[in-house]
Amino acid sequence: DTRHNILLYLEGVTKSFDGFKAINDLNLYIKEGELRCIIGPNGAGKTTMMDIITGKTQPDEGQVWLGSNINLLQMDEAEIANAGVGRKFQKPTVFECLSVWQNLELAMAGERSVWRVFRASLNGEQRDELNRVLLLIGLENHADLLAGNLSHGQKQWLEIGMLLMQKPKLLLVDEPVAGMTHQEMDRTAELLTSLAGDHSVVVVEHDMDFVRSIASKVSVLHQGHMLAEGSMSEVQSDPRVKEVYLGE
Ligand code: ADP
């Protein structure tokens, strides 16, 4: 069975808006622990694809599975998140008036009541988990800092940390380095690379230098269909890809 180590499986997915096929017979297979970058010009269908995976948009046709036994098309957005799909939108949405630690604490509690989160103290295991994530996102020296006082890059990492508190199997990350300094971009590449293995990570990104620095397999989406897949140098030398990006 070729599907045995595939975590995210999209096949024959199609979605039209007023007769226009934003997603057109799309196939995408992401392995367990894989880091994959998705690139493609504006309007290629990247956002619609992410919306379909997370249940925000229902496709007209096709299959969307998490592992071999979770049919994502039969679940709503909250159920898909609970099944282990975490999505990071482009803009960070941390709680600015809470500390870094409190943001992670809230994220760990998920849907449970805010009152209960801050009334009860964490047990040792939860504390260890929170410290592990703090270290991973490089904010171990800023646990007590208000999130509102973090740099733009640090906020993005905190939000990735908040997603990790939910122990997702699959992380969908939308343009993580928009507005970041070069140093922050390098750190983000390191972070996303370090998350692969334990998680499958799908990154939608416009910045080609960043995509190259991640050095993962790249999929090129064009007119709602996968145009090419391979290493960055492979897809960049593909004449069809060159044609699509000409004039960008
Ligand atoms: P990308 O994220 O790659 O820029 P999108 O998924 O946002 O691409 O859009 C793909 C195409 O689908 C675009 O032509 C866009 O105008 C169209 N589209 C996306 N969402 C809607 C919608 N809700 N209604 C109508 N058209 C849409």
Short mmCIF file of C-alpha atoms in Angstrom, two decimals, residues 95-238:
data_model
loop_
_atom_site.label_atom_id
_atom_site.label_comp_id
_atom_site.label_asym_id
_atom_site.label_seq_id
_atom_site.Cartn_x
_atom_site.Cartn_y
_atom_site.Cartn_z
CA PHE A 95 -2.69 37.64 23.14
CA GLU A 96 -0.61 40.81 23.45
CA CYS A 97 -1.57 41.62 27.04
CA LEU A 98 -0.55 38.18 28.33
CA SER A 99 2.98 36.89 28.86
CA VAL A 100 4.67 34.44 26.52
CA TRP A 101 4.21 31.72 29.14
CA GLN A 102 0.50 32.51 29.59
CA ASN A 103 -0.07 32.45 25.84
CA LEU A 104 1.39 28.94 25.70
CA GLU A 105 -0.60 27.92 28.79
CA LEU A 106 -3.84 29.02 27.16
CA ALA A 107 -2.96 27.25 23.93
CA MET A 108 -2.26 24.06 25.87
CA ALA A 109 -5.73 24.21 27.43
CA GLY A 110 -7.31 24.67 24.02
CA GLU A 111 -11.05 25.09 24.16
CA ARG A 112 -11.32 24.86 27.93
CA SER A 113 -12.33 27.82 30.03
CA VAL A 114 -9.88 30.67 30.59
CA TRP A 115 -10.86 30.74 34.25
CA ARG A 116 -9.84 27.16 34.76
CA VAL A 117 -6.54 27.68 32.97
CA PHE A 118 -5.33 30.43 35.24
CA ARG A 119 -6.89 29.11 38.46
CA ALA A 120 -5.24 25.70 38.28
CA SER A 121 -1.46 25.36 38.18
CA LEU A 122 0.25 23.14 35.64
CA ASN A 123 1.47 19.73 36.69
CA GLY A 124 5.13 18.76 36.24
CA GLU A 125 4.56 17.07 32.92
CA GLN A 126 2.70 20.08 31.48
CA ARG A 127 5.42 22.39 32.76
CA ASP A 128 8.10 20.27 31.05
CA GLU A 129 6.13 20.30 27.81
CA LEU A 130 5.73 24.08 27.97
CA ASN A 131 9.46 24.55 28.65
CA ARG A 132 10.32 22.21 25.77
CA VAL A 133 8.23 24.32 23.36
CA LEU A 134 9.67 27.58 24.77
CA LEU A 135 13.18 26.33 24.00
CA LEU A 136 12.17 25.11 20.55
CA ILE A 137 10.81 28.54 19.58
CA GLY A 138 13.83 30.30 21.13
CA LEU A 139 11.82 32.30 23.70
CA GLU A 140 13.18 30.57 26.81
CA ASN A 141 14.55 33.88 28.11
CA HIS A 142 11.31 35.74 27.46
CA ALA A 143 8.73 33.57 29.22
CA ASP A 144 7.51 36.45 31.41
CA LEU A 145 7.60 39.13 28.73
CA LEU A 146 4.25 40.43 27.50
CA ALA A 147 3.62 39.06 24.02
CA GLY A 148 2.81 42.61 22.91
CA ASN A 149 6.45 43.54 23.54
CA LEU A 150 7.89 40.82 21.30
CA SER A 151 9.35 41.58 17.88
CA HIS A 152 7.30 40.61 14.82
CA GLY A 153 9.45 37.50 14.32
CA GLN A 154 9.15 36.46 17.96
CA LYS A 155 5.36 36.77 17.77
CA GLN A 156 5.32 34.45 14.76
CA TRP A 157 7.42 31.89 16.67
CA LEU A 158 5.18 32.20 19.71
CA GLU A 159 2.17 31.47 17.56
CA ILE A 160 3.89 28.40 16.11
CA GLY A 161 4.61 27.40 19.72
CA MET A 162 0.92 27.86 20.57
CA LEU A 163 0.01 25.51 17.73
CA LEU A 164 2.54 22.98 19.01
CA MET A 165 0.86 22.95 22.43
CA GLN A 166 -2.08 21.25 20.69
CA LYS A 167 0.25 18.44 19.51
CA PRO A 168 -0.72 18.63 15.83
CA LYS A 169 0.25 15.89 13.38
CA LEU A 170 0.15 18.35 10.51
CA LEU A 171 1.15 22.03 10.61
CA LEU A 172 0.00 24.33 7.81
CA VAL A 173 2.00 27.53 7.76
CA ASP A 174 0.99 30.48 5.60
CA GLU A 175 3.78 32.89 4.56
CA PRO A 176 5.72 32.70 7.83
CA VAL A 177 8.52 35.11 6.89
CA ALA A 178 6.54 38.04 5.45
CA GLY A 179 7.91 41.15 7.16
CA MET A 180 10.80 39.37 8.86
CA THR A 181 14.46 40.43 8.96
CA HIS A 182 17.05 38.14 7.36
CA GLN A 183 18.13 36.88 10.76
CA GLU A 184 14.54 36.11 11.72
CA MET A 185 14.08 34.30 8.40
CA ASP A 186 17.13 32.11 9.07
CA ARG A 187 15.83 31.30 12.54
CA THR A 188 12.38 30.46 11.10
CA ALA A 189 13.93 28.12 8.54
CA GLU A 190 15.75 26.36 11.40
CA LEU A 191 12.56 26.16 13.47
CA LEU A 192 10.40 24.71 10.67
CA THR A 193 13.15 22.24 9.75
CA SER A 194 13.41 21.12 13.38
CA LEU A 195 9.63 20.53 13.55
CA ALA A 196 9.70 18.14 10.60
CA GLY A 197 10.19 14.55 11.70
CA ASP A 198 7.85 14.85 14.66
CA HIS A 199 5.26 16.64 12.52
CA SER A 200 4.44 17.01 8.86
CA VAL A 201 4.83 20.65 7.89
CA VAL A 202 3.37 22.35 4.80
CA VAL A 203 4.64 25.88 4.18
CA VAL A 204 3.06 28.24 1.65
CA GLU A 205 5.60 30.94 0.86
CA HIS A 206 6.35 33.61 -1.74
CA ASP A 207 9.93 34.29 -0.73
CA MET A 208 12.07 32.11 -3.00
CA ASP A 209 15.30 32.67 -1.04
CA PHE A 210 13.53 31.41 2.06
CA VAL A 211 12.11 28.37 0.23
CA ARG A 212 15.61 27.59 -1.04
CA SER A 213 17.03 27.90 2.49
CA ILE A 214 14.53 25.35 3.81
CA ALA A 215 15.79 22.87 1.19
CA SER A 216 12.68 20.70 1.22
CA LYS A 217 10.71 19.26 -1.65
CA VAL A 218 8.80 22.02 -3.43
CA SER A 219 5.40 21.81 -5.13
CA VAL A 220 4.42 24.45 -7.67
CA LEU A 221 0.72 25.20 -7.80
CA HIS A 222 -0.63 26.87 -10.94
CA GLN A 223 -4.27 27.40 -11.89
CA GLY A 224 -5.35 25.07 -9.11
CA HIS A 225 -3.21 22.16 -10.32
CA MET A 226 0.26 20.88 -9.41
CA LEU A 227 2.55 22.01 -12.20
CA ALA A 228 5.83 20.57 -10.91
CA GLU A 229 7.34 18.92 -7.84
CA GLY A 230 10.95 18.40 -6.82
CA SER A 231 13.89 20.20 -5.27
CA MET A 232 14.01 23.99 -5.62
CA SER A 233 16.70 23.73 -8.31
CA GLU A 234 14.69 21.08 -10.17
CA VAL A 235 11.48 23.10 -10.26
CA GLN A 236 13.34 26.33 -11.08
CA SER A 237 14.89 24.78 -14.16
CA ASP A 238 11.54 23.38 -15.32
#
